[in-house]
Backbone as numpy.savetxt, mean C-alpha at the origin, in Angstrom:
# Nx Ny Nz CAx CAy CAz Cx Cy Cz
15.69 -18.16 21.22 15.08 -16.99 21.85 16.15 -15.93 22.09
15.84 -14.71 21.77 16.79 -13.62 21.97 16.87 -13.28 23.45
18.08 -13.24 23.98 18.28 -12.97 25.40 18.13 -11.47 25.67
17.59 -11.13 26.83 17.48 -9.74 27.25 18.86 -9.26 27.72
19.45 -8.34 27.00 20.80 -7.88 27.31 20.81 -6.76 28.34
19.62 -6.23 28.63 19.57 -5.13 29.58 19.96 -3.80 28.99
20.13 -3.73 27.65 20.53 -2.49 27.00 19.30 -1.59 26.81
18.92 -0.92 27.85 17.72 -0.09 27.79 18.06 1.27 27.19
17.22 1.77 26.30 17.46 3.08 25.69 16.15 3.85 25.66
16.23 5.11 25.32 15.02 5.90 25.17 14.23 5.35 23.99
12.94 5.65 23.97 12.11 5.16 22.87 12.69 5.58 21.53
12.82 4.63 20.64 13.37 4.90 19.32 12.32 4.56 18.27
11.97 5.53 17.45 11.01 5.29 16.37 11.69 4.55 15.23
11.00 3.56 14.69 11.55 2.79 13.57 10.45 2.53 12.54
10.82 2.60 11.29 9.90 2.32 10.19 10.33 1.02 9.54
9.47 0.01 9.62 9.76 -1.33 9.10 9.16 -1.44 7.70
10.02 -1.72 6.71 9.57 -1.80 5.32 9.42 -3.26 4.91
8.31 -3.55 4.21 8.05 -4.94 3.84 7.30 -5.02 2.51
7.33 -6.23 1.93 6.58 -6.53 0.72 5.40 -7.42 1.10
4.27 -7.21 0.43 3.06 -8.02 0.65 2.63 -8.54 -0.71
2.73 -9.85 -0.90 2.52 -10.42 -2.23 1.98 -11.84 -2.11
1.87 -12.50 -3.28 1.40 -13.88 -3.35 0.08 -14.05 -2.61
-0.06 -15.10 -1.80 -1.34 -15.35 -1.13 -1.68 -14.26 -0.11
-0.67 -13.56 0.37 -0.89 -12.55 1.41 -1.51 -11.27 0.86
-1.58 -11.13 -0.44 -2.26 -9.95 -1.00 -3.75 -9.99 -0.67
-4.25 -11.16 -0.32 -5.67 -11.30 0.02 -5.93 -11.23 1.52
-4.90 -10.86 2.30 -5.09 -10.61 3.72 -5.60 -9.19 3.91
-6.68 -9.03 4.63 -7.23 -7.69 4.87 -6.27 -6.88 5.74
-6.50 -5.57 5.80 -5.63 -4.73 6.63 -5.73 -5.13 8.10
-6.94 -5.46 8.54 -7.12 -5.87 9.94 -6.32 -7.14 10.23
-6.38 -8.10 9.30 -5.63 -9.35 9.49 -4.12 -9.12 9.37
-3.72 -8.19 8.51 -2.30 -7.84 8.41 -1.80 -7.27 9.74
-2.60 -6.42 10.33 -2.24 -5.84 11.62 -2.06 -6.93 12.68
-2.99 -7.88 12.70 -2.89 -9.00 13.65 -1.65 -9.84 13.37
-1.40 -10.09 12.10 -0.24 -10.89 11.69 1.07 -10.24 12.14
1.17 -8.93 11.93 2.39 -8.22 12.31 2.55 -8.18 13.83
1.47 -7.99 14.56 1.55 -7.96 16.02 1.99 -9.32 16.56
1.49 -10.40 15.95 1.92 -11.75 16.37 3.40 -11.93 16.09
3.85 -11.48 14.92 5.26 -11.62 14.56 6.15 -10.83 15.51
5.72 -9.63 15.88 6.48 -8.82 16.82 6.58 -9.52 18.18
5.48 -10.15 18.58 5.46 -10.87 19.86 6.34 -12.13 19.80
6.17 -12.93 18.75 6.91 -14.19 18.63 8.40 -13.96 18.44
8.76 -12.87 17.78 10.17 -12.60 17.50 10.90 -12.02 18.72
10.16 -11.72 19.77 10.73 -11.11 20.97 11.36 -9.74 20.67
10.81 -9.05 19.69 11.32 -7.72 19.36 11.12 -6.78 20.55
12.12 -5.96 20.87 12.03 -5.05 22.03 11.14 -3.85 21.71
9.88 -4.11 21.53 8.95 -3.07 21.08 8.19 -2.50 22.27
7.94 -1.21 22.21 7.17 -0.53 23.25 5.71 -0.97 23.19
5.13 -1.23 24.36 3.72 -1.61 24.47 2.90 -0.44 24.99
1.69 -0.36 24.53 0.78 0.67 25.03 0.51 0.42 26.51
0.16 1.49 27.21 -0.13 1.36 28.62 -1.64 1.25 28.83
-2.02 0.85 30.03 -3.44 0.74 30.33 -3.84 -0.68 30.71
-5.15 -0.95 30.67 -5.68 -2.23 31.13 -5.26 -3.39 30.23
-5.16 -3.14 28.93 -4.82 -4.21 27.98 -3.63 -3.79 27.11
-2.41 -3.82 27.64 -1.23 -3.40 26.87 -1.02 -4.27 25.63
-0.64 -3.66 24.54 -0.33 -4.41 23.32 0.79 -3.70 22.57
1.51 -4.43 21.71 2.61 -3.82 20.95 2.12 -2.64 20.12
2.87 -1.55 20.15 2.51 -0.37 19.38 3.00 -0.54 17.94
2.07 -0.47 17.01 2.40 -0.56 15.58 1.33 0.16 14.79
1.74 1.04 13.87 0.80 1.75 13.02 1.24 1.64 11.56
0.29 1.74 10.66 0.56 1.66 9.23 0.19 2.99 8.59
1.17 3.71 8.02 0.91 5.04 7.45 -0.23 5.09 6.44
-0.36 4.08 5.59 -1.45 4.07 4.61 -1.82 2.63 4.29
-2.96 2.15 4.80 -3.38 0.77 4.57 -3.46 0.43 3.08
-3.15 -0.83 2.77 -3.19 -1.32 1.40 -4.50 -2.05 1.16
-5.15 -1.77 0.04 -6.45 -2.38 -0.26 -6.31 -3.89 -0.46
-7.36 -4.61 -0.11 -7.40 -6.06 -0.27 -7.18 -6.45 -1.74
-6.31 -7.41 -1.97 -6.05 -7.89 -3.33 -4.89 -7.20 -4.03
-4.41 -6.08 -3.46 -3.28 -5.36 -4.07 -1.96 -5.96 -3.60
-0.99 -5.99 -4.49 0.37 -6.28 -4.08 0.98 -4.97 -3.56
1.96 -5.09 -2.67 2.67 -3.91 -2.19 4.14 -4.21 -2.10
4.98 -3.40 -2.74 6.41 -3.69 -2.74 7.21 -2.72 -1.87
6.55 -1.66 -1.37 7.22 -0.72 -0.47 6.26 -0.30 0.63
5.73 -1.30 1.35 4.81 -1.04 2.44 5.61 -0.79 3.72
5.00 -0.12 4.68 5.74 0.15 5.91 4.84 0.15 7.14
5.48 -0.09 8.26 4.84 -0.13 9.57 5.73 0.62 10.54
5.14 1.49 11.36 5.90 2.26 12.33 5.79 1.63 13.71
6.94 1.45 14.37 6.98 0.89 15.71 7.90 1.75 16.59
7.88 1.47 17.90 8.78 2.14 18.83 9.58 1.08 19.58
10.89 1.22 19.59 11.76 0.25 20.25 12.24 0.79 21.59
12.33 -0.10 22.57 12.78 0.30 23.91 14.18 -0.23 24.22
14.77 -0.91 23.25 16.08 -1.52 23.47 16.84 -1.55 22.16
18.15 -1.44 22.21 18.97 -1.48 21.00 18.89 -2.86 20.35
18.73 -2.86 19.05 18.76 -4.09 18.26 19.19 -3.69 16.85
20.02 -4.48 16.21 20.48 -4.14 14.87 19.34 -4.31 13.88
19.40 -3.54 12.80 18.39 -3.66 11.75 18.34 -5.09 11.21
19.51 -5.67 10.99 19.58 -7.02 10.43 18.93 -8.04 11.35
19.17 -7.91 12.64 18.58 -8.85 13.60 17.07 -8.72 13.63
16.58 -7.49 13.63 15.14 -7.26 13.65 14.49 -7.81 12.39
15.11 -7.57 11.24 14.57 -8.07 9.96 14.52 -9.60 9.96
15.61 -10.24 10.33 15.68 -11.70 10.32 14.68 -12.31 11.30
14.58 -11.73 12.50 13.67 -12.26 13.51 12.22 -12.15 13.08
11.86 -11.02 12.46 10.48 -10.84 12.00 10.16 -11.78 10.85
11.07 -11.89 9.87 10.81 -12.77 8.73 10.65 -14.23 9.14
11.33 -14.62 10.21 11.21 -16.01 10.69 9.82 -16.28 11.27
9.08 -15.22 11.58 7.76 -15.36 12.19 6.61 -14.94 11.26
6.93 -14.61 10.03 5.93 -14.14 9.07 5.70 -15.16 7.96
4.51 -15.16 7.35 4.27 -16.03 6.18 5.14 -15.59 5.01
5.36 -16.50 4.06 6.26 -16.21 2.94 5.80 -15.04 2.08
4.52 -14.75 2.08 4.02 -13.65 1.27 4.31 -12.29 1.83
4.81 -12.21 3.06 5.18 -10.94 3.68 6.65 -11.02 4.05
7.47 -10.16 3.44 8.91 -10.17 3.69 9.39 -8.78 4.09
9.97 -8.67 5.27 10.58 -7.42 5.72 11.95 -7.29 5.04
12.26 -6.10 4.48 13.53 -5.94 3.77 14.37 -4.76 4.26
13.79 -3.90 5.12 14.58 -2.77 5.61 13.95 -2.19 6.87
14.79 -1.53 7.67 14.33 -0.78 8.84 15.03 0.57 8.78
14.26 1.65 8.84 14.83 2.99 8.76 14.25 3.87 9.86
14.88 5.01 10.05 14.32 6.02 10.95 13.28 6.81 10.17
12.07 6.98 10.71 11.04 7.75 9.99 11.48 9.19 9.74
11.34 9.64 8.50 11.67 11.01 8.13 10.41 11.85 8.03
9.39 11.29 7.38 8.13 12.00 7.18 7.03 11.37 8.02
6.10 12.19 8.48 4.93 11.68 9.20 3.91 11.16 8.20
3.07 10.26 8.67 2.06 9.64 7.79 1.16 10.69 7.14
0.90 11.78 7.86 0.03 12.83 7.33 0.59 13.55 6.13
1.88 13.35 5.84 2.51 13.97 4.68 2.21 13.23 3.38
1.69 12.02 3.47 1.40 11.24 2.26 0.32 11.94 1.45
0.60 12.17 0.16 -0.36 12.85 -0.71 -0.66 12.07 -1.98
0.29 11.22 -2.40 0.12 10.46 -3.65 0.64 9.03 -3.50
0.13 8.15 -4.34 0.62 6.77 -4.40 0.77 6.38 -5.87
1.84 5.66 -6.16 2.08 5.19 -7.54 1.72 3.71 -7.63
0.94 3.39 -8.67 0.47 2.03 -8.88 0.88 1.52 -10.26
1.13 0.22 -10.32 1.29 -0.47 -11.60 0.04 -1.32 -11.79
-0.62 -1.14 -12.93 -1.86 -1.87 -13.20 -1.73 -2.64 -14.51
-1.88 -3.95 -14.44 -1.90 -4.80 -15.62 -3.36 -5.14 -15.89
-3.90 -4.57 -16.98 -5.34 -4.62 -17.24 -5.64 -5.47 -18.46
-6.60 -6.38 -18.33 -6.96 -7.28 -19.43 -8.47 -7.49 -19.46
-8.93 -8.17 -20.51 -10.36 -8.46 -20.68 -10.52 -9.78 -21.42
-11.55 -10.51 -21.06 -11.82 -11.79 -21.75 -12.31 -11.55 -23.18
-12.95 -10.42 -23.40 -13.59 -10.17 -24.69 -12.80 -9.26 -25.62
-11.74 -8.60 -25.10 -10.98 -7.66 -25.91 -9.50 -8.04 -25.90
-8.84 -7.89 -27.06 -7.40 -8.14 -27.09 -6.66 -6.94 -26.48
-5.36 -7.08 -26.31 -4.59 -6.04 -25.63 -4.65 -4.70 -26.35
-4.73 -4.73 -27.69 -4.79 -3.49 -28.45 -6.07 -2.72 -28.14
-7.19 -3.43 -28.06 -8.46 -2.77 -27.77 -8.53 -2.31 -26.31
-7.93 -3.08 -25.41 -7.88 -2.65 -24.01 -7.05 -1.36 -23.91
-5.92 -1.35 -24.59 -5.04 -0.16 -24.60 -5.79 1.05 -25.16
-6.48 0.86 -26.27 -7.21 1.96 -26.91 -8.32 2.49 -26.00
-9.06 1.59 -25.36 -10.14 2.00 -24.47 -9.59 2.79 -23.27
-8.47 2.33 -22.74 -7.83 3.03 -21.63 -7.32 4.41 -22.04
-6.71 4.46 -23.22 -6.15 5.71 -23.73 -7.26 6.75 -23.90
-8.37 6.33 -24.47 -9.49 7.24 -24.67 -10.05 7.74 -23.35
-10.13 6.84 -22.36 -10.64 7.22 -21.05 -9.72 8.25 -20.38
-8.43 7.96 -20.37 -7.47 8.81 -19.67 -7.25 10.15 -20.36
-7.50 10.20 -21.66 -7.32 11.45 -22.40 -8.59 12.32 -22.41
-9.67 11.78 -21.88 -10.91 12.57 -21.82 -10.75 13.73 -20.84
-11.52 14.78 -21.04 -11.40 15.99 -20.21 -11.81 15.75 -18.78
-12.76 14.84 -18.57 -13.21 14.51 -17.23 -13.62 13.04 -17.17
-13.51 12.48 -15.98 -13.91 11.08 -15.78 -14.87 11.08 -14.60
-16.15 11.24 -14.88 -17.16 11.34 -13.84 -17.56 9.94 -13.37
-17.65 9.80 -12.05 -17.89 8.48 -11.48 -18.54 8.63 -10.11
-19.43 7.68 -9.78 -20.00 7.66 -8.45 -19.03 7.00 -7.50
-18.73 7.68 -6.40 -17.76 7.18 -5.42 -18.41 7.15 -4.05
-18.17 6.05 -3.33 -18.75 5.91 -2.00 -17.91 6.69 -0.99
-18.58 7.46 -0.15 -17.91 8.22 0.91 -18.59 7.90 2.23
-18.09 8.49 3.31 -18.67 8.24 4.63 -20.12 8.72 4.71
-20.44 9.73 3.94 -21.79 10.29 3.97 -22.70 9.70 2.89
-22.20 8.71 2.14 -22.98 8.10 1.08 -22.27 8.19 -0.26
-22.99 8.07 -1.35 -22.39 8.14 -2.67 -22.40 9.57 -3.20
-21.33 9.92 -3.89 -21.28 11.24 -4.52 -20.58 11.10 -5.87
-20.89 11.98 -6.78 -20.28 11.97 -8.10 -19.01 12.81 -8.08
-17.90 12.22 -8.53 -16.61 12.91 -8.52 -15.98 12.85 -9.91
-15.05 13.75 -10.15 -14.27 13.73 -11.39 -12.93 13.08 -11.07
-12.80 11.81 -11.44 -11.59 11.05 -11.15 -10.35 11.65 -11.80
-10.56 12.38 -12.88 -9.46 13.01 -13.60 -8.65 13.93 -12.67
-9.32 14.58 -11.71 -8.65 15.50 -10.81 -7.73 14.79 -9.81
-7.93 13.48 -9.65 -7.12 12.70 -8.71 -5.89 12.07 -9.38
-5.77 12.23 -10.70 -4.64 11.65 -11.43 -3.52 12.68 -11.54
-2.38 12.37 -10.93 -1.23 13.27 -10.98 -0.48 13.11 -12.30
-0.17 11.89 -12.68 0.46 11.58 -13.96 0.30 10.10 -14.26
0.58 9.71 -15.49 0.47 8.30 -15.87 1.25 8.03 -17.14
1.53 6.75 -17.36 2.08 6.29 -18.64 1.39 4.98 -18.98
1.13 4.78 -20.26 0.36 3.62 -20.71 1.11 2.90 -21.82
1.14 1.58 -21.76 1.80 0.79 -22.81 1.03 -0.49 -23.06
1.20 -1.03 -24.26 0.54 -2.29 -24.62 1.54 -3.43 -24.53
1.13 -4.50 -23.85 1.96 -5.69 -23.73 1.34 -6.82 -24.55
1.87 -8.02 -24.38 1.44 -9.16 -25.20 -0.05 -9.47 -25.02
-0.50 -9.55 -23.77 -1.90 -9.91 -23.54 -2.59 -9.00 -22.53
-2.04 -7.81 -22.31 -2.67 -6.85 -21.40 -2.13 -5.46 -21.69
-2.80 -4.47 -21.14 -2.31 -3.08 -21.19 -1.74 -2.76 -19.82
-0.60 -2.09 -19.81 0.06 -1.77 -18.54 -0.03 -0.28 -18.28
-0.55 0.05 -17.11 -0.74 1.45 -16.72 0.07 1.75 -15.47
0.98 2.70 -15.58 1.69 3.25 -14.42 1.00 4.57 -14.10
0.46 4.67 -12.89 -0.35 5.86 -12.58 -0.10 6.33 -11.16
-0.05 7.65 -10.99 0.08 8.26 -9.67 -1.26 8.91 -9.33
-1.84 8.47 -8.20 -3.16 8.94 -7.78 -3.08 9.62 -6.42
-4.04 10.49 -6.17 -4.13 11.14 -4.86 -4.30 10.08 -3.78
-3.58 10.25 -2.67 -3.67 9.27 -1.59 -3.63 9.94 -0.22
-4.06 11.20 -0.18 -4.03 11.92 1.08 -5.29 11.72 1.89
-5.37 12.40 3.01 -6.53 12.26 3.89 -7.78 12.93 3.32
-7.60 13.94 2.49 -8.75 14.65 1.92 -9.19 14.09 0.58
-8.26 13.52 -0.17 -8.57 12.94 -1.48 -7.78 11.66 -1.66
-8.49 10.53 -1.66 -7.84 9.24 -1.78 -8.53 8.45 -2.88
-7.85 8.28 -4.02 -8.44 7.61 -5.17 -7.94 6.18 -5.27
-8.83 5.22 -5.12 -8.48 3.81 -5.27 -8.35 3.49 -6.75
-7.27 2.83 -7.18 -7.12 2.50 -8.61 -8.24 1.63 -9.17
-8.98 0.95 -8.31 -10.13 0.18 -8.80 -11.18 1.09 -9.43
-11.15 2.38 -9.06 -12.08 3.34 -9.67 -11.77 3.52 -11.16
-10.49 3.38 -11.52 -10.11 3.45 -12.94 -10.78 2.31 -13.70
-10.76 1.13 -13.11 -11.38 -0.04 -13.75 -12.89 0.15 -13.86
-13.50 0.68 -12.81 -14.95 0.92 -12.84 -15.31 1.92 -13.93
-14.52 3.00 -14.03 -14.78 4.01 -15.06 -14.57 3.43 -16.46
-13.58 2.57 -16.61 -13.29 1.94 -17.90 -14.45 1.03 -18.31
-14.97 0.28 -17.36 -16.10 -0.61 -17.65 -17.34 0.20 -18.03
-17.55 1.31 -17.34 -18.70 2.17 -17.68 -18.58 2.74 -19.09
-17.36 3.11 -19.47 -17.14 3.72 -20.79 -17.17 2.71 -21.92
-16.60 1.53 -21.68 -16.45 0.54 -22.75 -17.57 -0.50 -22.78
-18.32 -0.62 -21.70 -19.38 -1.62 -21.65 -18.86 -3.04 -21.63
-17.66 -3.22 -21.12 -17.04 -4.55 -21.03 -16.52 -4.76 -19.60
-16.22 -6.03 -19.29 -15.65 -6.36 -17.99 -14.13 -6.42 -18.11
-13.43 -5.83 -17.14 -11.97 -5.80 -17.16 -11.41 -6.37 -15.87
-10.19 -6.87 -15.96 -9.48 -7.42 -14.80 -8.18 -6.66 -14.62
-7.78 -6.47 -13.37 -6.55 -5.71 -13.11 -5.72 -6.39 -12.02
-4.44 -6.55 -12.32 -3.46 -6.99 -11.33 -2.76 -5.71 -10.87
-2.98 -5.33 -9.61 -2.56 -4.01 -9.13 -1.46 -4.12 -8.07
-0.39 -3.36 -8.28 0.71 -3.29 -7.32 0.93 -1.84 -6.89
0.92 -1.61 -5.59 1.29 -0.28 -5.11 2.81 -0.25 -4.96
3.44 0.71 -5.64 4.89 0.72 -5.72 5.55 1.72 -4.77
4.98 2.92 -4.66 5.61 3.95 -3.84 4.58 4.93 -3.31
4.95 5.64 -2.25 4.15 6.73 -1.70 4.96 8.01 -1.80
4.27 9.16 -1.93 4.93 10.45 -2.09 4.24 11.51 -1.25
4.98 12.60 -0.96 4.35 13.75 -0.32 3.82 14.69 -1.39
3.33 15.85 -0.99 2.71 16.77 -1.94 3.69 17.34 -2.96
5.00 17.30 -2.65 6.02 17.77 -3.58 6.58 16.64 -4.43
5.92 15.48 -4.39 6.33 14.28 -5.12 7.70 13.79 -4.69
8.01 14.00 -3.40 9.21 13.41 -2.81 8.83 12.04 -2.24
9.69 11.07 -2.42 9.42 9.72 -1.97 9.20 9.70 -0.45
8.12 9.06 -0.03 7.82 8.95 1.39 8.90 8.11 2.08
9.45 8.65 3.15 10.54 7.95 3.86 10.27 7.93 5.36
């Protein structure tokens, strides 16, 4: 157990960076939040607690990760009330987390969550009925089309959108048994495109079922500067 050293300081904002992979990719955002709060509690991290009738550790996630996605540069914002080294905080948290979630860095937040405008994804796409060449060709035709019209669910119901407008840039390559798509999509508060929409549009265009292994790699602001 970490001893209380009495080193009290003003509230210090910290951004905790972690990877979410393996079995933990199937943990929902709500369960991830619970998991992180438990780890903060068990690790005795000197974290600021909310005030009121039911105080709890303060932790926010700038942009939740969709269920089933891997994340290699995910982050959580906390406030510390006591000095602790980055290494100690990382080690203490990892000792209390499942193997699929690994903290690898702690930094001072530079950008606010509201600055997030884009997210970069790696998508490994395959099909039971099509070889990698045909998957690649179907994807290429879809992405090169002038518009990609698709029904998208919103808070007010379903609406038809042009997914093409949410694509910032992409690169496509053919691998041994899948097509690999690196794509940057809108991820802001006004326009947030889930990469699963690419798969849905592909299935609509090709009339086949496709599978995607999706990893969120980075977040960016509107000037395509890496979110920090």
